[in-house]
Amino acid sequence: MRLKNRQIKIIKKLAKKGFSLTQINKITTIPKSTLYYHLRGIVRKCKKMDLNNLSEFEKGYLMGMFVGDGNFDVRKENYSYRVVFNLNRKSEQPIILYLMEILKKGGGNPYISNYRNLSKVIVTSKRLYEYLNSFVVYKKSRKGGKVINKKICIKNFSSWSKEFRFGFISGLLDSDGYVGPHGNGIRAFIFTSSYRLATQIYK
């Protein structure tokens, strides 16, 4: 099906607002195959993730990465649940590849969006959103008139398995940490603005 320029502009505008391929199809009645041809790179086919495919370490790693450098882009009115991990495009390529590997193993369909020195690893998954969100405590704050949910601590840390904890600390080190020489030895540093989170990690 051949689309007019006006139609292409409309469907791209809907996609950028977070509407899914199915929703755009219902609104415009344009076949999904035609939509996907024009919206490749904007709309991603959503796959149901199965976190049971991941080890405890890998699930903990995702949690650590999210606490360190992750955020949600949720638009419930459009049924869009995106989990975004923000990484350095130049210095963190091995981390990006490993994160992509874990997300794909869990059944996700992640993709990378690059902007200058920033690489965003993005996956659309309500299951992953609900899973990660169940571990985090937020505090609302305002910045420039905009309400922001700031991560301040994590839930039920004492009940996590040993493997999950190792994964969590590994993800946190890769996102917000540093391992290197210190004096005559090697130390691992984790940086956070949340005192409550620092206290939990220390314990």
CSV table of C-alpha atoms in Angstrom, one decimal:
chain,number,residue,atom,x,y,z
A,1,MET,CA,0.0,0.0,0.0
A,2,ARG,CA,1.4,3.3,-1.1
A,3,LEU,CA,1.1,6.2,1.5
A,4,LYS,CA,0.9,9.9,0.8
A,5,ASN,CA,3.4,12.2,2.5
A,6,ARG,CA,0.6,13.5,4.7
A,7,GLN,CA,-0.2,10.0,5.9
A,8,ILE,CA,3.5,9.3,6.6
A,9,LYS,CA,3.8,12.4,8.7
A,10,ILE,CA,0.7,11.4,10.7
A,11,ILE,CA,1.8,7.9,11.5
A,12,LYS,CA,5.3,9.1,12.4
A,13,LYS,CA,3.8,11.7,14.8
A,14,LEU,CA,1.7,9.0,16.5
A,15,ALA,CA,4.7,6.6,16.8
A,16,LYS,CA,6.9,9.3,18.4
A,17,LYS,CA,4.1,10.0,20.9
A,18,GLY,CA,4.4,6.3,22.0
A,19,PHE,CA,1.5,4.7,20.2
A,20,SER,CA,2.1,1.0,19.3
A,21,LEU,CA,1.8,-0.5,15.9
A,22,THR,CA,-1.5,-2.1,16.8
A,23,GLN,CA,-2.9,1.2,18.0
A,24,ILE,CA,-1.8,3.1,14.9
A,25,ASN,CA,-3.3,0.4,12.8
A,26,LYS,CA,-6.7,0.8,14.6
A,27,ILE,CA,-6.6,4.6,14.3
A,28,THR,CA,-5.6,4.8,10.6
A,29,THR,CA,-6.7,1.4,9.2
A,30,ILE,CA,-3.3,1.2,7.4
A,31,PRO,CA,-2.0,-2.4,7.3
A,32,LYS,CA,0.6,-3.3,9.9
A,33,SER,CA,3.1,-4.4,7.2
A,34,THR,CA,2.9,-0.9,5.6
A,35,LEU,CA,3.2,0.8,8.9
A,36,TYR,CA,6.2,-1.2,10.0
A,37,TYR,CA,7.9,-0.4,6.7
A,38,HIS,CA,7.6,3.3,7.3
A,39,LEU,CA,8.2,3.2,11.1
A,40,ARG,CA,11.2,1.0,11.3
A,41,GLY,CA,13.5,2.5,14.0
A,42,ILE,CA,10.6,4.4,15.6
A,43,VAL,CA,8.2,1.7,16.6
A,44,ARG,CA,9.7,-1.6,17.8
A,45,LYS,CA,7.8,-4.9,17.8
A,46,CYS,CA,7.0,-5.6,21.5
A,47,LYS,CA,7.8,-9.1,22.8
A,48,LYS,CA,6.6,-10.6,26.0
A,49,MET,CA,9.6,-11.0,28.3
A,50,ASP,CA,10.1,-14.1,30.4
A,51,LEU,CA,12.4,-13.3,33.2
A,52,ASN,CA,12.5,-17.0,34.2
A,53,ASN,CA,14.9,-17.4,31.3
A,54,LEU,CA,17.5,-15.4,33.3
A,55,SER,CA,19.7,-16.5,36.2
A,56,GLU,CA,19.5,-14.8,39.6
A,57,PHE,CA,22.7,-13.0,38.8
A,58,GLU,CA,21.4,-11.7,35.5
A,59,LYS,CA,18.2,-10.4,37.1
A,60,GLY,CA,20.2,-8.8,39.8
A,61,TYR,CA,22.5,-7.2,37.2
A,62,LEU,CA,19.5,-5.7,35.4
A,63,MET,CA,18.3,-4.3,38.7
A,64,GLY,CA,21.7,-2.8,39.5
A,65,MET,CA,21.9,-1.2,36.0
A,66,PHE,CA,18.5,0.3,36.4
A,67,VAL,CA,19.1,1.7,39.9
A,68,GLY,CA,22.4,3.2,38.6
A,69,ASP,CA,21.6,4.5,35.1
A,70,GLY,CA,18.0,3.6,34.3
A,71,ASN,CA,14.7,5.2,34.0
A,72,PHE,CA,11.1,4.5,32.8
A,73,ASP,CA,9.4,6.1,29.9
A,74,VAL,CA,5.8,5.1,30.6
A,75,ARG,CA,2.7,6.4,28.8
A,76,LYS,CA,-0.1,4.3,30.2
A,77,GLU,CA,-2.7,6.0,28.0
A,78,ASN,CA,-0.9,4.6,25.0
A,79,TYR,CA,0.0,1.3,26.7
A,80,SER,CA,3.7,2.1,26.3
A,81,TYR,CA,6.1,0.8,28.9
A,82,ARG,CA,9.7,1.5,28.0
A,83,VAL,CA,12.7,0.8,30.2
A,84,VAL,CA,15.7,2.9,29.3
A,85,PHE,CA,19.4,2.4,30.3
A,86,ASN,CA,21.7,5.4,29.7
A,87,LEU,CA,25.3,4.6,29.0
A,88,ASN,CA,28.4,6.2,27.6
A,89,ARG,CA,28.6,5.5,23.9
A,90,LYS,CA,32.4,5.5,23.7
A,91,SER,CA,33.7,4.0,27.0
A,92,GLU,CA,30.9,1.5,27.8
A,93,GLN,CA,30.5,-0.5,24.7
A,94,PRO,CA,31.3,-3.9,26.4
A,95,ILE,CA,28.6,-3.1,29.0
A,96,ILE,CA,26.1,-2.1,26.4
A,97,LEU,CA,26.7,-5.4,24.5
A,98,TYR,CA,26.4,-7.5,27.7
A,99,LEU,CA,23.2,-5.6,28.7
A,100,MET,CA,21.7,-6.3,25.2
A,101,GLU,CA,22.6,-9.9,25.6
A,102,ILE,CA,20.8,-10.3,28.9
A,103,LEU,CA,17.7,-8.5,27.6
A,104,LYS,CA,17.5,-10.7,24.5
A,105,LYS,CA,18.0,-13.8,26.6
A,106,GLY,CA,15.0,-12.6,28.7
A,107,GLY,CA,12.9,-12.5,25.6
A,108,GLY,CA,13.0,-8.8,25.0
A,109,ASN,CA,13.5,-6.8,21.8
A,110,PRO,CA,16.0,-4.1,22.9
A,111,TYR,CA,17.5,-1.5,20.6
A,112,ILE,CA,20.1,1.2,20.9
A,113,SER,CA,19.4,4.9,20.3
A,114,ASN,CA,22.6,7.0,20.0
A,115,TYR,CA,22.9,10.7,20.7
A,116,ARG,CA,26.4,12.3,20.8
A,117,ASN,CA,28.3,10.5,23.6
A,118,LEU,CA,25.1,8.8,25.0
A,119,SER,CA,23.8,5.4,24.1
A,120,LYS,CA,20.3,4.6,25.3
A,121,VAL,CA,19.5,0.9,25.5
A,122,ILE,CA,15.7,0.7,25.3
A,123,VAL,CA,13.3,-2.2,25.7
A,124,THR,CA,9.5,-2.0,25.6
A,125,SER,CA,8.1,-4.4,28.1
A,126,LYS,CA,5.4,-4.0,30.7
A,127,ARG,CA,6.6,-7.1,32.5
A,128,LEU,CA,10.2,-5.8,32.9
A,129,TYR,CA,8.8,-2.4,34.0
A,130,GLU,CA,6.6,-4.0,36.7
A,131,TYR,CA,9.5,-6.3,37.8
A,132,LEU,CA,12.1,-3.5,38.2
A,133,ASN,CA,9.5,-1.1,39.7
A,134,SER,CA,8.6,-3.5,42.4
A,135,PHE,CA,12.2,-3.2,43.8
A,136,VAL,CA,12.5,0.6,43.9
A,137,VAL,CA,11.3,3.3,46.3
A,138,TYR,CA,10.9,6.7,44.8
A,139,LYS,CA,10.6,10.3,46.1
A,140,LYS,CA,8.9,12.9,44.0
A,141,SER,CA,10.8,16.1,43.5
A,142,ARG,CA,10.4,19.2,41.2
A,143,LYS,CA,12.9,20.4,38.6
A,144,GLY,CA,12.0,23.4,36.5
A,145,GLY,CA,8.3,22.9,37.3
A,146,LYS,CA,8.4,19.3,36.3
A,147,VAL,CA,7.7,16.5,38.7
A,148,ILE,CA,10.5,13.9,38.8
A,149,ASN,CA,10.4,10.5,40.5
A,150,LYS,CA,13.8,10.1,42.1
A,151,LYS,CA,15.1,6.7,43.2
A,152,ILE,CA,16.1,6.9,46.9
A,153,CYS,CA,16.4,3.3,48.0
A,154,ILE,CA,15.6,-0.4,47.2
A,155,LYS,CA,13.0,-2.8,48.8
A,156,ASN,CA,13.6,-6.1,50.6
A,157,PHE,CA,17.4,-6.1,50.1
A,158,SER,CA,17.9,-8.5,53.0
A,159,SER,CA,15.7,-11.1,51.4
A,160,TRP,CA,17.6,-11.2,48.1
A,161,SER,CA,19.5,-14.4,47.2
A,162,LYS,CA,23.3,-14.3,47.3
A,163,GLU,CA,23.5,-14.6,43.4
A,164,PHE,CA,21.0,-11.8,43.0
A,165,ARG,CA,23.0,-9.5,45.3
A,166,PHE,CA,26.2,-10.2,43.4
A,167,GLY,CA,24.4,-9.4,40.1
A,168,PHE,CA,23.0,-6.2,41.6
A,169,ILE,CA,26.3,-5.0,42.9
A,170,SER,CA,27.9,-5.8,39.5
A,171,GLY,CA,25.3,-3.9,37.6
A,172,LEU,CA,25.6,-1.0,40.0
A,173,LEU,CA,29.4,-1.0,39.5
A,174,ASP,CA,29.0,-1.0,35.8
A,175,SER,CA,26.6,1.9,35.8
A,176,ASP,CA,27.6,4.1,38.7
A,177,GLY,CA,30.8,2.6,40.0
A,178,TYR,CA,34.5,2.2,39.5
A,179,VAL,CA,37.0,-0.5,40.2
A,180,GLY,CA,40.7,0.4,40.3
A,181,PRO,CA,43.9,0.8,42.2
A,182,HIS,CA,43.9,2.5,45.5
A,183,GLY,CA,47.1,2.7,47.5
A,184,ASN,CA,48.7,-0.7,47.5
A,185,GLY,CA,45.5,-2.5,46.6
A,186,ILE,CA,42.3,-2.4,44.5
A,187,ARG,CA,39.1,-0.9,45.6
A,188,ALA,CA,35.5,-0.7,44.2
A,189,PHE,CA,33.7,2.6,44.5
A,190,ILE,CA,29.9,3.1,44.0
A,191,PHE,CA,28.6,6.7,43.7
A,192,THR,CA,25.1,7.6,44.7
A,193,SER,CA,23.4,10.8,45.9
A,194,SER,CA,21.0,8.7,48.1
A,195,TYR,CA,22.2,8.2,51.7
A,196,ARG,CA,19.6,5.5,52.2
A,197,LEU,CA,20.7,3.6,49.2
A,198,ALA,CA,24.4,3.9,50.2
A,199,THR,CA,23.5,2.5,53.7
A,200,GLN,CA,21.7,-0.5,52.2
A,201,ILE,CA,24.6,-1.3,49.9
A,202,TYR,CA,27.1,-1.0,52.7
A,203,LYS,CA,25.1,-3.5,54.9
